[in-house]
Every structure is written in C-alpha cells, then in structure tokens.
PDB file of C-alpha atoms in Angstrom:
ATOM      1  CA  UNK A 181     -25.302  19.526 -26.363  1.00  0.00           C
ATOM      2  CA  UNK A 182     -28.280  17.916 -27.752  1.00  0.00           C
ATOM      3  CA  UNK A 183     -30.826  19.750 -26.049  1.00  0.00           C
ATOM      4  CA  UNK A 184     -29.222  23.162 -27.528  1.00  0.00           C
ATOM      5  CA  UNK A 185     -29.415  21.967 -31.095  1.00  0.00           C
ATOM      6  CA  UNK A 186     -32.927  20.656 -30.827  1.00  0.00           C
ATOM      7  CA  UNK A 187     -33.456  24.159 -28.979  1.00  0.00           C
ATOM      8  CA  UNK A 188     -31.919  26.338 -31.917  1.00  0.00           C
ATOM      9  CA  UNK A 189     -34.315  23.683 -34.458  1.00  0.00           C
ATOM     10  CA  UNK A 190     -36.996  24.943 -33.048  1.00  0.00           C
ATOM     11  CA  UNK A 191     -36.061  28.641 -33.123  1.00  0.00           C
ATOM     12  CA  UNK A 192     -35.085  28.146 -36.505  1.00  0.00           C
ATOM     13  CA  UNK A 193     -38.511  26.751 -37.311  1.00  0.00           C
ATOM     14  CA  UNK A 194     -40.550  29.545 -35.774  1.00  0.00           C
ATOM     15  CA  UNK A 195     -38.050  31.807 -37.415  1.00  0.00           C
ATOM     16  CA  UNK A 196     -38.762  30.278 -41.157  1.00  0.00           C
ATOM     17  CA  UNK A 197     -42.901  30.031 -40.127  1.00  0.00           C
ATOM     18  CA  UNK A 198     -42.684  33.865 -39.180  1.00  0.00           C
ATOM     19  CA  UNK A 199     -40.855  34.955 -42.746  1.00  0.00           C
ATOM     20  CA  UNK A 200     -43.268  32.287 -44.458  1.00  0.00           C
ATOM     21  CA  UNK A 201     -46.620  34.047 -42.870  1.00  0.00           C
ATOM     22  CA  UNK A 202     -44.834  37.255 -42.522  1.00  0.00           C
ATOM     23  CA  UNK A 203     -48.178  39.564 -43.832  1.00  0.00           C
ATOM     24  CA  UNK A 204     -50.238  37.612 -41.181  1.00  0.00           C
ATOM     25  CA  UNK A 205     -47.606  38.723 -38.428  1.00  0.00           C
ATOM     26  CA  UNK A 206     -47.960  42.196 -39.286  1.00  0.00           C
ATOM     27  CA  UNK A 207     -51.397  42.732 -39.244  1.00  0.00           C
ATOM     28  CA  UNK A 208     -52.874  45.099 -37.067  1.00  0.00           C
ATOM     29  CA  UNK A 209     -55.512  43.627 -34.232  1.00  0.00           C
ATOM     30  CA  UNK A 210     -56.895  45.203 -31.738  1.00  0.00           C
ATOM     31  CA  UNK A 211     -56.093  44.139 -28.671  1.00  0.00           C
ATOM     32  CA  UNK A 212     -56.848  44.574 -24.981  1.00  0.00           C
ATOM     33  CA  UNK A 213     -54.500  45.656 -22.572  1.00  0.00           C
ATOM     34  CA  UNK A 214     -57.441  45.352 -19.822  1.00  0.00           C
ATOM     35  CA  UNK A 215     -58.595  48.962 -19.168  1.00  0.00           C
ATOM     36  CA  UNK A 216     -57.510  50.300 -22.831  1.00  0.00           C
ATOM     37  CA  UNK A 217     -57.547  48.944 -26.306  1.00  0.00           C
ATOM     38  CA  UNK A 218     -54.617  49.299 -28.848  1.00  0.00           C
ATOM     39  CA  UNK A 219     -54.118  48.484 -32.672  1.00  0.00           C
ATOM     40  CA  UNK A 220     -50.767  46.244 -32.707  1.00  0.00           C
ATOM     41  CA  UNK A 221     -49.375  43.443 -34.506  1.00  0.00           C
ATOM     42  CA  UNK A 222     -50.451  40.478 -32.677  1.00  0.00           C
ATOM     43  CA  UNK A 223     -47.733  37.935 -34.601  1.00  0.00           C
ATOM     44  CA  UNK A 224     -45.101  40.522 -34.017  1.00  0.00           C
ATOM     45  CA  UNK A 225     -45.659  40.958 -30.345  1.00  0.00           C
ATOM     46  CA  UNK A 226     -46.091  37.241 -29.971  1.00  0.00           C
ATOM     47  CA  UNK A 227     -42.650  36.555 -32.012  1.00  0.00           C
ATOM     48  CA  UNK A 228     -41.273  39.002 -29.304  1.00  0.00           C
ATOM     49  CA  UNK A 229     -42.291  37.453 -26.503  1.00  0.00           C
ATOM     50  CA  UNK A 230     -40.776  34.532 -28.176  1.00  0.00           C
ATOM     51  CA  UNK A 231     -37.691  35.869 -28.666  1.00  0.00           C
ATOM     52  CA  UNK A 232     -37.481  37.229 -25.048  1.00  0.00           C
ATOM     53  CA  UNK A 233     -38.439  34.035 -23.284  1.00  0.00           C
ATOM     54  CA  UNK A 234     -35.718  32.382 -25.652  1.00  0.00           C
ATOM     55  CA  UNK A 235     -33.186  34.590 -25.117  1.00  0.00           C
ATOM     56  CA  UNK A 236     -33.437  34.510 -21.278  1.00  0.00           C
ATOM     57  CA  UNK A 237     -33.709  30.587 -21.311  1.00  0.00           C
ATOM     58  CA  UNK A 238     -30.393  30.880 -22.921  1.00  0.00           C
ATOM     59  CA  UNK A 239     -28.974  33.159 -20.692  1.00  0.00           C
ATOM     60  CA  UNK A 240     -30.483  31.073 -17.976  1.00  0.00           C
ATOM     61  CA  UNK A 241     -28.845  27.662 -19.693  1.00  0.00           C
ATOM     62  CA  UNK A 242     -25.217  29.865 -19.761  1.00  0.00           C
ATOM     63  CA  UNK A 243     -25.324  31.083 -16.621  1.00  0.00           C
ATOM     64  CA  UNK A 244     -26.584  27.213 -15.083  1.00  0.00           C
ATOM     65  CA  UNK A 245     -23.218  26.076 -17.632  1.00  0.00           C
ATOM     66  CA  UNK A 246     -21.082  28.399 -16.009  1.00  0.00           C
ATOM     67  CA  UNK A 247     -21.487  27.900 -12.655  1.00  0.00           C
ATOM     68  CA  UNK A 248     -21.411  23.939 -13.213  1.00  0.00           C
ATOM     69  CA  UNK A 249     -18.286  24.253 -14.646  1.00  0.00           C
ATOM     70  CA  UNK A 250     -17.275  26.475 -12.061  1.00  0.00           C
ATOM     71  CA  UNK A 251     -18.248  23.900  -9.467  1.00  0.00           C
ATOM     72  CA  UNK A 252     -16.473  21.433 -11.268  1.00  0.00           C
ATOM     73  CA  UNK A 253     -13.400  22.828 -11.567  1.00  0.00           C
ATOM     74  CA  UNK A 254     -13.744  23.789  -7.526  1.00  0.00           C
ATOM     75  CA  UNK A 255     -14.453  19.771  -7.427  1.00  0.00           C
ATOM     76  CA  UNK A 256     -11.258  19.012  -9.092  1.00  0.00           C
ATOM     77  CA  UNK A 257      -9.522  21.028  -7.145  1.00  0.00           C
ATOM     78  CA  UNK A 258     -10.465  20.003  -3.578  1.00  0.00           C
ATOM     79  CA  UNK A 259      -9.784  16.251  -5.413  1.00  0.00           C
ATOM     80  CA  UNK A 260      -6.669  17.047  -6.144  1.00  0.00           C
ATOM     81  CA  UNK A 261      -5.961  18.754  -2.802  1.00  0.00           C
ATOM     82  CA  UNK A 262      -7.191  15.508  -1.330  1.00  0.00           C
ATOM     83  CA  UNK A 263      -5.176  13.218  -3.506  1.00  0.00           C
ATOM     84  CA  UNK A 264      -2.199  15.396  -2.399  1.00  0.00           C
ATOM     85  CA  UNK A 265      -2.832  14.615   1.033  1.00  0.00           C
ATOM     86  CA  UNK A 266      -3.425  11.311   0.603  1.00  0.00           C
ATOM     87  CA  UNK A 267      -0.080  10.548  -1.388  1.00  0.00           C
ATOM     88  CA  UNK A 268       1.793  12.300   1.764  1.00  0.00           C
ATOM     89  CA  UNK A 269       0.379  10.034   3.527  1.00  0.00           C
ATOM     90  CA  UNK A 270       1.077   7.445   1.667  1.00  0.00           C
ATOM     91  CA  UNK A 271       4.699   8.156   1.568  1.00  0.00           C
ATOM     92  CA  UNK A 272       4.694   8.803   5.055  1.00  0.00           C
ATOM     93  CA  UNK A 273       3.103   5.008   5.563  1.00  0.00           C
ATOM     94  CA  UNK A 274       6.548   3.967   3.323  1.00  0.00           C
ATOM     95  CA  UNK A 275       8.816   6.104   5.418  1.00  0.00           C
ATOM     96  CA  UNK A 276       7.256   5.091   8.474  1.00  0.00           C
ATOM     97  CA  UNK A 277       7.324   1.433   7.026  1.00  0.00           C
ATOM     98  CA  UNK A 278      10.761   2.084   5.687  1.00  0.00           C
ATOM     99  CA  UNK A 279      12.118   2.856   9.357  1.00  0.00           C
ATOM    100  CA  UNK A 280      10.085   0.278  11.073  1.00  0.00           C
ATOM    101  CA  UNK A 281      11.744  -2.766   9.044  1.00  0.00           C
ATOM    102  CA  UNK A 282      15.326  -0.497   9.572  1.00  0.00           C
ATOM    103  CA  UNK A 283      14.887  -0.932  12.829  1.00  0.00           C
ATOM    104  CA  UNK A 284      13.534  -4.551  13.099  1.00  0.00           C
ATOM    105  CA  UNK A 285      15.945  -5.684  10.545  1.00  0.00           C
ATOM    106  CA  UNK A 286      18.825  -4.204  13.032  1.00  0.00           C
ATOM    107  CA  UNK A 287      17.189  -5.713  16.262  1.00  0.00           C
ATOM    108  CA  UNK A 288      17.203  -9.222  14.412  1.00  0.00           C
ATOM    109  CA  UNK A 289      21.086  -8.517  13.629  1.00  0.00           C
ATOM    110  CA  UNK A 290      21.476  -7.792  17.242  1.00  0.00           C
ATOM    111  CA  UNK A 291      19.623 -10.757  18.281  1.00  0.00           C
ATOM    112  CA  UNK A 292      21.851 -12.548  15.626  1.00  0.00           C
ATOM    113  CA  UNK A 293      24.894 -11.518  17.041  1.00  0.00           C
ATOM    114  CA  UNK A 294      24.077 -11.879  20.567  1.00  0.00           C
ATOM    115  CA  UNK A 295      23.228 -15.799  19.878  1.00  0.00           C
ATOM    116  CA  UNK A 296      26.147 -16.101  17.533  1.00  0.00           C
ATOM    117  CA  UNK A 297      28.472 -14.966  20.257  1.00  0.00           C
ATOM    118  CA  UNK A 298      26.515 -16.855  23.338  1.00  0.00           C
ATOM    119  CA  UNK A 299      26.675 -19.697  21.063  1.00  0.00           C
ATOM    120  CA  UNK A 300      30.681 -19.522  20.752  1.00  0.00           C
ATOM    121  CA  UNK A 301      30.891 -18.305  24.204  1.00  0.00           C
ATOM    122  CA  UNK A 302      28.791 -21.858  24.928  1.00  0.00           C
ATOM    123  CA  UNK A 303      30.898 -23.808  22.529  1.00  0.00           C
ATOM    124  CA  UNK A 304      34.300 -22.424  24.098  1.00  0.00           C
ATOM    125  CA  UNK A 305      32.878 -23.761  27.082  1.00  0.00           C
ATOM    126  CA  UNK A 306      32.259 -27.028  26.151  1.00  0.00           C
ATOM    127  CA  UNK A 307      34.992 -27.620  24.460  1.00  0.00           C
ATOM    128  CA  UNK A 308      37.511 -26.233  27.734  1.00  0.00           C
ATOM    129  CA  UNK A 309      35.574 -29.302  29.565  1.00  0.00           C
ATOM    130  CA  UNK A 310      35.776 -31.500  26.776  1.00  0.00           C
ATOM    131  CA  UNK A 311      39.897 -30.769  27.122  1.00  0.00           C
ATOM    132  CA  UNK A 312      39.676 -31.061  30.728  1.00  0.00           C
ATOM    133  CA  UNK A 313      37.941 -34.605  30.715  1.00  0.00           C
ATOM    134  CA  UNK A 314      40.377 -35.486  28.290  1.00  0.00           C
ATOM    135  CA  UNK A 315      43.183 -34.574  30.169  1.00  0.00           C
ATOM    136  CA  UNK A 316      41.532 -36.335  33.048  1.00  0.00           C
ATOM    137  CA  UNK A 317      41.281 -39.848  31.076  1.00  0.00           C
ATOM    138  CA  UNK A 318      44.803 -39.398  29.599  1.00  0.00           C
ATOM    139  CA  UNK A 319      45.956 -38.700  33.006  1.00  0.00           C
ATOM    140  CA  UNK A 320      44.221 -41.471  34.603  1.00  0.00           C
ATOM    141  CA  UNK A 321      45.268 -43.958  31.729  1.00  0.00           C
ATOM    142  CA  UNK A 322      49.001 -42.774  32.162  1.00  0.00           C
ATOM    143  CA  UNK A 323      48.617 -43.512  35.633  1.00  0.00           C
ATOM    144  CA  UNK A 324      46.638 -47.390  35.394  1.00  0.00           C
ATOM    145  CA  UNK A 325      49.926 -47.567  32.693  1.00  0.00           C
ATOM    146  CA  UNK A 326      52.670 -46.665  35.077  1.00  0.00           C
ATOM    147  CA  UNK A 327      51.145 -48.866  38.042  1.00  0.00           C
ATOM    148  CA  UNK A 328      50.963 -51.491  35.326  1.00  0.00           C
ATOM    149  CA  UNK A 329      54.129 -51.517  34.605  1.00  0.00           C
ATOM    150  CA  UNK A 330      55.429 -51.095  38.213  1.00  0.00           C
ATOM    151  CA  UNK A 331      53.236 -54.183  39.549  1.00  0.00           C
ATOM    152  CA  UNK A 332      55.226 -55.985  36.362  1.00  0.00           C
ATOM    153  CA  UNK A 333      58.289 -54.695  37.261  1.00  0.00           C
ATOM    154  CA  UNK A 334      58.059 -55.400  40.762  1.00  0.00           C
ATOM    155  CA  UNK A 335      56.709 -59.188  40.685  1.00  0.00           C
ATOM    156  CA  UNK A 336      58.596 -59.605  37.917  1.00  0.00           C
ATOM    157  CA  UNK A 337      55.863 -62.075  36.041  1.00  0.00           C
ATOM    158  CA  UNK A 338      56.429 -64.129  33.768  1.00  0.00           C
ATOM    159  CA  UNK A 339      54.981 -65.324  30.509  1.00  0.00           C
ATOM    160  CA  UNK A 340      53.542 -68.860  32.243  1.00  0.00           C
ATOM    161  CA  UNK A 341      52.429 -66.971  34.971  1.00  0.00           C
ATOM    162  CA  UNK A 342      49.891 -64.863  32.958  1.00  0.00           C
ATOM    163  CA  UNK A 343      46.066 -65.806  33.048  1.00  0.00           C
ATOM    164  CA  UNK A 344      46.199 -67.550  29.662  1.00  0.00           C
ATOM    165  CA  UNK A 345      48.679 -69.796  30.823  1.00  0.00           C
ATOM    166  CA  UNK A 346      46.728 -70.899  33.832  1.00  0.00           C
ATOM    167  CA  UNK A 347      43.632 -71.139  32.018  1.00  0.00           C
ATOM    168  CA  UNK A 348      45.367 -73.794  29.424  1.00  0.00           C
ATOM    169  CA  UNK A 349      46.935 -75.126  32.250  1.00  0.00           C
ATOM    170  CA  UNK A 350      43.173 -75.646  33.882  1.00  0.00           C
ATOM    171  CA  UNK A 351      42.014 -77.631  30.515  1.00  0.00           C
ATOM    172  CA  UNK A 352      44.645 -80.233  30.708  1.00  0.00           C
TER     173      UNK A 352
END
C-alpha cells in the first residue's frame, strides 16, 4: 500500500514538473532514429515513455496482486480442506476413544461381577464349613455331655467323692 502511494507521488511530481516546463516539453529537436533524422518533441516523447513504462508497471503490480490473492484464497482453501480432515479425525479419535473406554468400562463390570459372585460363591462356601464344624463341636459337646452324665448316673458319685473333696481331704 505504501509503495503505490509513494509510486503515484512520484507520477504526480513528474506530472506537475511537465505542466511547470510545459514550453520546454514541446519544443521541437531533432532527433536520431539511427538511419533517419526527425523534428519531435523530445519532453513529450520522453513523458510518453514515462507514461508507458508506468502504466505497464501498474498493470504488472495488478496482475502480480491478483494472482497473490488468487493463491491465497487457493491457500485458504486447501487449509480449510485440511482442517476439515483433521477435525474428522479428531472426532473419529473421540469416537474411537468413546468406544474403547465403553468397552473397557464394561469388561471391568464383568470382571466386577465375576469376583463379586466368586467372592459370594467363596463366602457361601466357607460359611457351609463354618456350619458344618459347628455342628461337629455341638455334636461332639452333646455327646462328652451325655457320657457325662451317664458315667454320673451310673457310679452314682457323690459330692465327697469329687476331686475337690479329695484334694482338701489330702491337706489335712
């Protein structure tokens, strides 16, 4: 932007230096063409050849603008082509993700379950023997009772016949 306004300065410069010295641009000269000589303006065609020169470096400068900003926009379009793709990836990473922790998250409630119920299955268990050794003692403590109390009924003891009586009886 700056180099066109320092550009159209300067053309407005030459432009004011030609009106100033106008007569002087106007002048006939004879000048040389190389096998021919020919009465012309020298300023004029000189301001001409300006002018041509300055019109195709603008044309040149338009046609270099254009076809930046033609590249540019085919930039930003393969960018957003590409930014496309790479947000369907993305979600497909978070889909993928998504599943992946379904399906772990379901494995680890299997697993869960599975030990739950081995655990109960194991804790059924124990507690069936538990029952059973119970049984067993209270079975084998009703029977130590009932020989107990047969041996007393059948000797019939008696009270001074126990062992603290013949321990006292030891002492004296």
């Amino acid at each position: 932007m700056i180099r066109a306004l320092v550009f159209t300065v300067i053309l407005v410069l030459v432009g004011l230096f030609a009106l100033i010295n106008w007569t002087a641009f106007a002048a006939l000269t004879p000048l040389s063409l190389g096998y021919t000589t020919v009465q012309a303006p020298l300023g004029l065609i000189m301001l001409g050849v300006l002018v041509f020169f300055a019109v195709l470096f603008m044309v040149w400068a338009f046609s270099m603008q254009a076809s930046v900003m033609l590249e540019t926009r085919r930039y930003a379009r393969e960018l957003q082509v590409q930014r496309d793709l790479v947000e369907r990836a993305e979600t497909s990473r978070f889909t993928e993700l998504r599943s992946y922790l379904s399906l772990e998250q379901q494995r680890m409630t299997q697993a869960d379950d599975d030990m739950r119920s081995a655990l109960l299955m194991r804790m059924n268990r124990m507690e069936a023997e538990l029952r059973a050794r119970l049984d067993q003692t209270a079975n084998s403590l009703s029977a130590t009772i009932v020989e107990l109390e047969d041996r007393i009924e059948h000797h019939q003891l008696s009270p001074s016949d126990g062992p603290l009586n013949n321990i006292a009886a030891q002492r004296r």
